[in-house]
Short mmCIF file of C-alpha atoms in Angstrom, two decimals:
data_model
loop_
_atom_site.label_atom_id
_atom_site.label_comp_id
_atom_site.label_asym_id
_atom_site.label_seq_id
_atom_site.Cartn_x
_atom_site.Cartn_y
_atom_site.Cartn_z
CA UNK A 1 -119.19 -25.75 -70.74
CA UNK A 2 -117.65 -24.80 -74.09
CA UNK A 3 -121.06 -24.97 -75.76
CA UNK A 4 -122.57 -22.61 -73.17
CA UNK A 5 -119.65 -20.21 -73.50
CA UNK A 6 -119.74 -20.04 -77.30
CA UNK A 7 -123.52 -19.71 -77.39
CA UNK A 8 -123.52 -16.83 -74.90
CA UNK A 9 -120.54 -15.07 -76.46
CA UNK A 10 -121.27 -15.63 -80.18
CA UNK A 11 -125.05 -16.04 -80.17
CA UNK A 12 -127.19 -18.89 -81.43
CA UNK A 13 -125.83 -21.33 -84.00
CA UNK A 14 -126.49 -20.89 -87.70
CA UNK A 15 -130.04 -21.67 -88.80
CA UNK A 16 -128.94 -24.19 -91.45
CA UNK A 17 -127.11 -26.32 -88.84
CA UNK A 18 -129.28 -28.93 -87.15
CA UNK A 19 -129.05 -29.62 -83.40
CA UNK A 20 -127.84 -33.17 -84.15
CA UNK A 21 -124.98 -31.86 -86.30
CA UNK A 22 -124.04 -29.30 -83.66
CA UNK A 23 -124.04 -31.89 -80.86
CA UNK A 24 -122.05 -34.30 -83.02
CA UNK A 25 -119.39 -31.65 -83.66
CA UNK A 26 -118.89 -31.11 -79.91
CA UNK A 27 -118.79 -34.86 -79.22
CA UNK A 28 -116.27 -35.47 -82.01
CA UNK A 29 -114.09 -32.60 -80.80
CA UNK A 30 -114.07 -34.06 -77.29
CA UNK A 31 -113.16 -37.52 -78.60
CA UNK A 32 -110.33 -36.04 -80.67
CA UNK A 33 -108.91 -34.25 -77.64
CA UNK A 34 -109.10 -37.42 -75.53
CA UNK A 35 -107.29 -39.38 -78.25
CA UNK A 36 -104.69 -36.64 -78.54
CA UNK A 37 -104.14 -36.68 -74.77
CA UNK A 38 -103.72 -40.47 -74.87
CA UNK A 39 -101.21 -40.27 -77.71
CA UNK A 40 -99.25 -37.43 -76.09
CA UNK A 41 -99.05 -39.29 -72.76
CA UNK A 42 -97.55 -42.29 -74.58
CA UNK A 43 -94.87 -40.18 -76.29
CA UNK A 44 -92.40 -38.37 -74.04
CA UNK A 45 -91.66 -35.00 -75.60
CA UNK A 46 -90.94 -31.50 -74.36
CA UNK A 47 -93.46 -30.13 -76.86
CA UNK A 48 -96.41 -32.12 -75.55
CA UNK A 49 -98.05 -29.17 -73.78
CA UNK A 50 -97.67 -26.83 -76.77
CA UNK A 51 -99.04 -29.44 -79.17
CA UNK A 52 -102.06 -30.05 -76.95
CA UNK A 53 -102.80 -26.34 -76.49
CA UNK A 54 -102.38 -25.66 -80.21
CA UNK A 55 -104.68 -28.52 -81.19
CA UNK A 56 -107.29 -27.47 -78.63
CA UNK A 57 -107.14 -23.91 -79.96
CA UNK A 58 -107.75 -25.11 -83.53
CA UNK A 59 -110.63 -27.38 -82.46
CA UNK A 60 -112.25 -24.57 -80.47
CA UNK A 61 -111.92 -22.19 -83.43
CA UNK A 62 -113.54 -24.77 -85.73
CA UNK A 63 -116.47 -25.04 -83.30
CA UNK A 64 -116.97 -21.26 -83.56
CA UNK A 65 -117.80 -21.81 -87.25
CA UNK A 66 -121.14 -23.21 -86.11
CA UNK A 67 -122.12 -19.66 -85.14
CA UNK A 68 -122.85 -16.71 -87.40
CA UNK A 69 -120.48 -14.01 -86.16
CA UNK A 70 -117.51 -11.87 -87.14
CA UNK A 71 -113.99 -13.28 -87.47
CA UNK A 72 -112.60 -11.20 -84.59
CA UNK A 73 -115.30 -12.62 -82.32
CA UNK A 74 -114.34 -16.17 -83.33
CA UNK A 75 -110.66 -15.53 -82.64
CA UNK A 76 -111.43 -13.90 -79.27
CA UNK A 77 -113.70 -16.79 -78.22
CA UNK A 78 -111.13 -19.45 -79.15
CA UNK A 79 -108.17 -17.65 -77.57
CA UNK A 80 -110.03 -16.61 -74.42
CA UNK A 81 -111.30 -20.15 -73.79
CA UNK A 82 -107.79 -21.61 -74.04
CA UNK A 83 -106.35 -18.86 -71.84
CA UNK A 84 -109.10 -19.36 -69.25
CA UNK A 85 -108.54 -23.14 -69.30
CA UNK A 86 -104.84 -22.62 -68.57
CA UNK A 87 -105.58 -20.05 -65.87
CA UNK A 88 -108.06 -22.39 -64.19
CA UNK A 89 -105.44 -25.14 -63.98
CA UNK A 90 -102.95 -22.68 -62.46
CA UNK A 91 -105.56 -21.56 -59.92
CA UNK A 92 -106.36 -25.16 -58.92
CA UNK A 93 -102.65 -25.98 -58.63
CA UNK A 94 -102.19 -22.94 -56.40
CA UNK A 95 -105.14 -23.92 -54.20
CA UNK A 96 -103.81 -27.47 -53.83
CA UNK A 97 -100.34 -26.14 -52.97
CA UNK A 98 -101.53 -24.13 -49.96
CA UNK A 99 -103.40 -27.06 -48.42
CA UNK A 100 -101.89 -29.35 -45.75
CA UNK A 101 -99.18 -31.67 -47.01
CA UNK A 102 -101.19 -34.89 -46.67
CA UNK A 103 -104.06 -33.34 -48.68
CA UNK A 104 -101.59 -32.10 -51.30
CA UNK A 105 -100.23 -35.60 -51.79
CA UNK A 106 -103.71 -37.10 -52.10
CA UNK A 107 -105.01 -34.38 -54.45
CA UNK A 108 -102.00 -34.36 -56.77
CA UNK A 109 -102.07 -38.15 -56.97
CA UNK A 110 -105.72 -38.16 -58.09
CA UNK A 111 -106.01 -36.60 -61.55
CA UNK A 112 -109.82 -36.73 -61.37
CA UNK A 113 -109.99 -34.26 -58.49
CA UNK A 114 -107.74 -31.78 -60.23
CA UNK A 115 -109.62 -32.12 -63.50
CA UNK A 116 -113.04 -31.56 -61.93
CA UNK A 117 -111.81 -28.63 -59.86
CA UNK A 118 -110.17 -27.00 -62.90
CA UNK A 119 -113.45 -27.35 -64.85
CA UNK A 120 -115.40 -25.73 -62.01
CA UNK A 121 -112.90 -22.85 -61.80
CA UNK A 122 -113.08 -22.55 -65.58
CA UNK A 123 -116.86 -22.33 -65.31
CA UNK A 124 -116.53 -19.50 -62.77
CA UNK A 125 -114.17 -17.54 -65.03
CA UNK A 126 -116.38 -18.08 -68.08
CA UNK A 127 -119.46 -16.98 -66.14
CA UNK A 128 -117.71 -13.75 -65.17
CA UNK A 129 -116.80 -13.15 -68.82
CA UNK A 130 -120.36 -13.89 -69.97
CA UNK A 131 -121.79 -11.52 -67.37
CA UNK A 132 -119.47 -8.77 -68.61
CA UNK A 133 -120.28 -9.30 -72.30
CA UNK A 134 -123.99 -9.95 -71.79
CA UNK A 135 -125.97 -7.83 -74.28
CA UNK A 136 -129.19 -7.51 -72.27
CA UNK A 137 -127.70 -6.26 -69.02
CA UNK A 138 -130.90 -4.60 -67.86
CA UNK A 139 -132.21 -8.03 -66.86
CA UNK A 140 -128.98 -9.03 -65.05
CA UNK A 141 -129.07 -8.00 -61.41
CA UNK A 142 -126.42 -8.39 -58.72
CA UNK A 143 -128.58 -11.11 -57.18
CA UNK A 144 -128.53 -13.07 -60.45
CA UNK A 145 -124.73 -12.73 -60.73
CA UNK A 146 -124.23 -13.98 -57.18
CA UNK A 147 -126.52 -16.97 -57.80
CA UNK A 148 -124.57 -17.87 -60.94
CA UNK A 149 -121.18 -17.70 -59.22
CA UNK A 150 -122.20 -19.13 -55.84
CA UNK A 151 -122.83 -22.69 -57.08
CA UNK A 152 -119.32 -23.22 -58.58
CA UNK A 153 -117.63 -21.75 -55.48
CA UNK A 154 -119.62 -24.05 -53.19
CA UNK A 155 -118.81 -26.96 -55.51
CA UNK A 156 -115.07 -26.42 -55.12
CA UNK A 157 -115.43 -26.36 -51.36
CA UNK A 158 -117.51 -29.53 -51.54
CA UNK A 159 -114.95 -31.32 -53.72
CA UNK A 160 -112.09 -30.34 -51.40
CA UNK A 161 -113.97 -31.68 -48.37
CA UNK A 162 -114.73 -35.06 -49.93
CA UNK A 163 -112.59 -37.76 -48.26
CA UNK A 164 -109.62 -38.40 -50.53
CA UNK A 165 -108.00 -41.80 -50.65
CA UNK A 166 -104.75 -42.56 -52.45
CA UNK A 167 -105.69 -46.20 -52.51
CA UNK A 168 -108.96 -48.02 -52.67
CA UNK A 169 -111.10 -50.42 -54.66
CA UNK A 170 -112.18 -49.75 -58.22
CA UNK A 171 -115.77 -49.39 -56.98
CA UNK A 172 -114.73 -46.58 -54.63
CA UNK A 173 -112.96 -44.79 -57.46
CA UNK A 174 -115.99 -45.23 -59.72
CA UNK A 175 -118.37 -43.87 -57.10
CA UNK A 176 -116.04 -40.92 -56.47
CA UNK A 177 -115.93 -40.19 -60.21
CA UNK A 178 -119.72 -40.35 -60.42
CA UNK A 179 -120.06 -37.98 -57.45
CA UNK A 180 -117.60 -35.47 -58.89
CA UNK A 181 -119.27 -35.64 -62.28
CA UNK A 182 -122.65 -35.04 -60.64
CA UNK A 183 -121.27 -31.91 -58.98
CA UNK A 184 -120.08 -30.57 -62.32
CA UNK A 185 -123.38 -31.43 -64.02
CA UNK A 186 -125.26 -29.71 -61.17
CA UNK A 187 -123.36 -26.52 -61.98
CA UNK A 188 -124.46 -26.65 -65.60
CA UNK A 189 -128.07 -27.42 -64.67
CA UNK A 190 -128.08 -24.56 -62.15
CA UNK A 191 -126.82 -22.19 -64.85
CA UNK A 192 -129.46 -23.35 -67.34
CA UNK A 193 -132.26 -22.93 -64.77
CA UNK A 194 -131.11 -19.40 -63.95
CA UNK A 195 -130.94 -18.60 -67.67
CA UNK A 196 -134.50 -19.84 -68.12
CA UNK A 197 -135.63 -17.61 -65.25
CA UNK A 198 -133.96 -14.62 -66.94
CA UNK A 199 -135.60 -15.45 -70.26
CA UNK A 200 -138.96 -15.69 -68.50
CA UNK A 201 -138.40 -12.26 -66.93
CA UNK A 202 -137.49 -10.88 -70.34
CA UNK A 203 -140.66 -12.35 -71.84
CA UNK A 204 -142.79 -10.88 -69.04
CA UNK A 205 -141.12 -7.48 -69.46
CA UNK A 206 -141.69 -7.61 -73.22
CA UNK A 207 -145.33 -8.53 -72.70
CA UNK A 208 -145.72 -5.70 -70.18
CA UNK A 209 -144.24 -3.23 -72.68
CA UNK A 210 -146.55 -4.52 -75.41
CA UNK A 211 -149.57 -4.17 -73.11
CA UNK A 212 -148.56 -0.58 -72.39
CA UNK A 213 -148.14 0.11 -76.11
CA UNK A 214 -151.52 -1.44 -76.88
CA UNK A 215 -153.13 0.63 -74.13
CA UNK A 216 -151.52 3.75 -75.56
CA UNK A 217 -152.81 2.92 -79.04
CA UNK A 218 -156.31 2.29 -77.67
CA UNK A 219 -156.26 5.67 -75.92
CA UNK A 220 -155.10 7.38 -79.10
CA UNK A 221 -157.91 5.66 -81.01
CA UNK A 222 -160.43 6.94 -78.46
CA UNK A 223 -159.02 10.43 -78.79
CA UNK A 224 -159.29 10.26 -82.58
CA UNK A 225 -162.86 8.98 -82.29
CA UNK A 226 -163.72 11.87 -79.96
CA UNK A 227 -162.08 14.36 -82.31
CA UNK A 228 -164.00 12.89 -85.26
CA UNK A 229 -167.32 13.19 -83.42
CA UNK A 230 -166.50 16.75 -82.38
CA UNK A 231 -165.69 17.62 -85.99
CA UNK A 232 -168.99 16.16 -87.19
CA UNK A 233 -170.84 18.15 -84.52
CA UNK A 234 -168.97 21.33 -85.49
CA UNK A 235 -169.90 20.85 -89.12
CA UNK A 236 -173.54 20.35 -88.16
CA UNK A 237 -173.57 23.47 -85.97
CA UNK A 238 -171.81 25.53 -88.64
CA UNK A 239 -174.35 24.52 -91.27
CA UNK A 240 -177.14 25.50 -88.85
CA UNK A 241 -175.52 28.93 -88.35
CA UNK A 242 -175.19 29.43 -92.09
CA UNK A 243 -178.84 28.53 -92.65
CA UNK A 244 -179.89 30.99 -89.93
CA UNK A 245 -177.74 33.80 -91.34
CA UNK A 246 -179.09 33.12 -94.83
CA UNK A 247 -182.66 33.37 -93.56
CA UNK A 248 -181.95 36.65 -91.76
CA UNK A 249 -180.24 38.12 -94.83
CA UNK A 250 -183.09 36.96 -97.06
CA UNK A 251 -185.52 38.76 -94.72
CA UNK A 252 -183.25 41.82 -94.77
CA UNK A 253 -182.90 41.65 -90.99
CA UNK A 254 -179.29 42.79 -91.05
CA UNK A 255 -179.14 43.94 -87.44
CA UNK A 256 -180.36 40.55 -86.21
CA UNK A 257 -177.88 38.85 -88.57
CA UNK A 258 -175.01 40.91 -87.17
CA UNK A 259 -176.06 40.21 -83.58
CA UNK A 260 -176.39 36.49 -84.35
CA UNK A 261 -172.94 36.42 -85.93
CA UNK A 262 -171.43 38.15 -82.87
CA UNK A 263 -173.13 35.67 -80.53
CA UNK A 264 -171.87 32.78 -82.66
CA UNK A 265 -168.29 34.12 -82.53
CA UNK A 266 -168.51 34.44 -78.74
CA UNK A 267 -169.81 30.87 -78.43
CA UNK A 268 -167.06 29.64 -80.75
CA UNK A 269 -164.35 31.36 -78.69
CA UNK A 270 -165.73 29.80 -75.52
CA UNK A 271 -165.49 26.26 -76.85
CA UNK A 272 -162.37 26.63 -79.00
CA UNK A 273 -159.17 25.23 -77.48
CA UNK A 274 -156.32 27.71 -77.46
CA UNK A 275 -153.97 24.96 -76.27
CA UNK A 276 -152.75 22.53 -78.94
CA UNK A 277 -150.17 20.15 -77.50
CA UNK A 278 -151.24 17.18 -79.61
CA UNK A 279 -152.80 15.45 -76.61
CA UNK A 280 -156.54 16.00 -76.60
CA UNK A 281 -156.93 15.30 -72.88
CA UNK A 282 -154.30 17.87 -71.89
CA UNK A 283 -155.70 20.40 -74.37
CA UNK A 284 -159.17 20.03 -72.89
CA UNK A 285 -158.07 20.36 -69.25
CA UNK A 286 -155.73 23.31 -69.77
CA UNK A 287 -158.17 25.19 -72.04
CA UNK A 288 -161.04 24.65 -69.59
CA UNK A 289 -159.08 25.94 -66.57
CA UNK A 290 -157.65 28.81 -68.60
CA UNK A 291 -161.19 29.88 -69.47
CA UNK A 292 -162.25 29.64 -65.79
CA UNK A 293 -159.23 31.71 -64.74
CA UNK A 294 -160.06 34.34 -67.37
#
């Protein structure tokens, strides 16, 4: 859960850090926190909670060093995760407190239930934060947000409805732990699958935009080709006019030369586009209808 949160909030890890090193850092941090919890539980002190929170905060901040981001983002990620973890435990404690007394006794006596429920609530809070800080919000719909948040909510309801026993064989406890762990893993898998769907939509949208851009460039190329051919034809016609005028002048047929020039000007005005928007298709249509209207 912490890995997902840091990756979404701070971006991908640094390029020079291998996946094995990144995974090892998270595993080592988890082992250190488990050892710290074991040591703190063996020593009775009023500062146990503060020591655990402080150590967790330092470990979380060190994990942010795997990502290439600004210092204020690292501090926010580390602080927010610890605050959300504390809030999730308070929420779970509150939920357990409003349940019937026999369920309260069973739930508070089983640390596993409380731990799993607090992780699921933490996942809900982190998902809300990630949805708020998501950079590419145009691909995040209300439907996507509901799908992300629905699975953890249903998981809490499922955990609370599992038969709770204050006593039982070690096999029953093991099976219960496996079932609760599977529920938590299902939440992570559901989130990853939804993320992959979003990334696929982003890729399809990017491809669609590229296809549109390519189509636009092809159309511009066709317009340029048409303009080039028209220019070549204009040059050819102009040279023909010049040859004709030269022949008429050489033969001293000035009246015919003048009449030919006037006819050429009229023809040129009929085909010349008075509209120059930069789009050859629009220029052609507007100029043609303007000539018809005239």
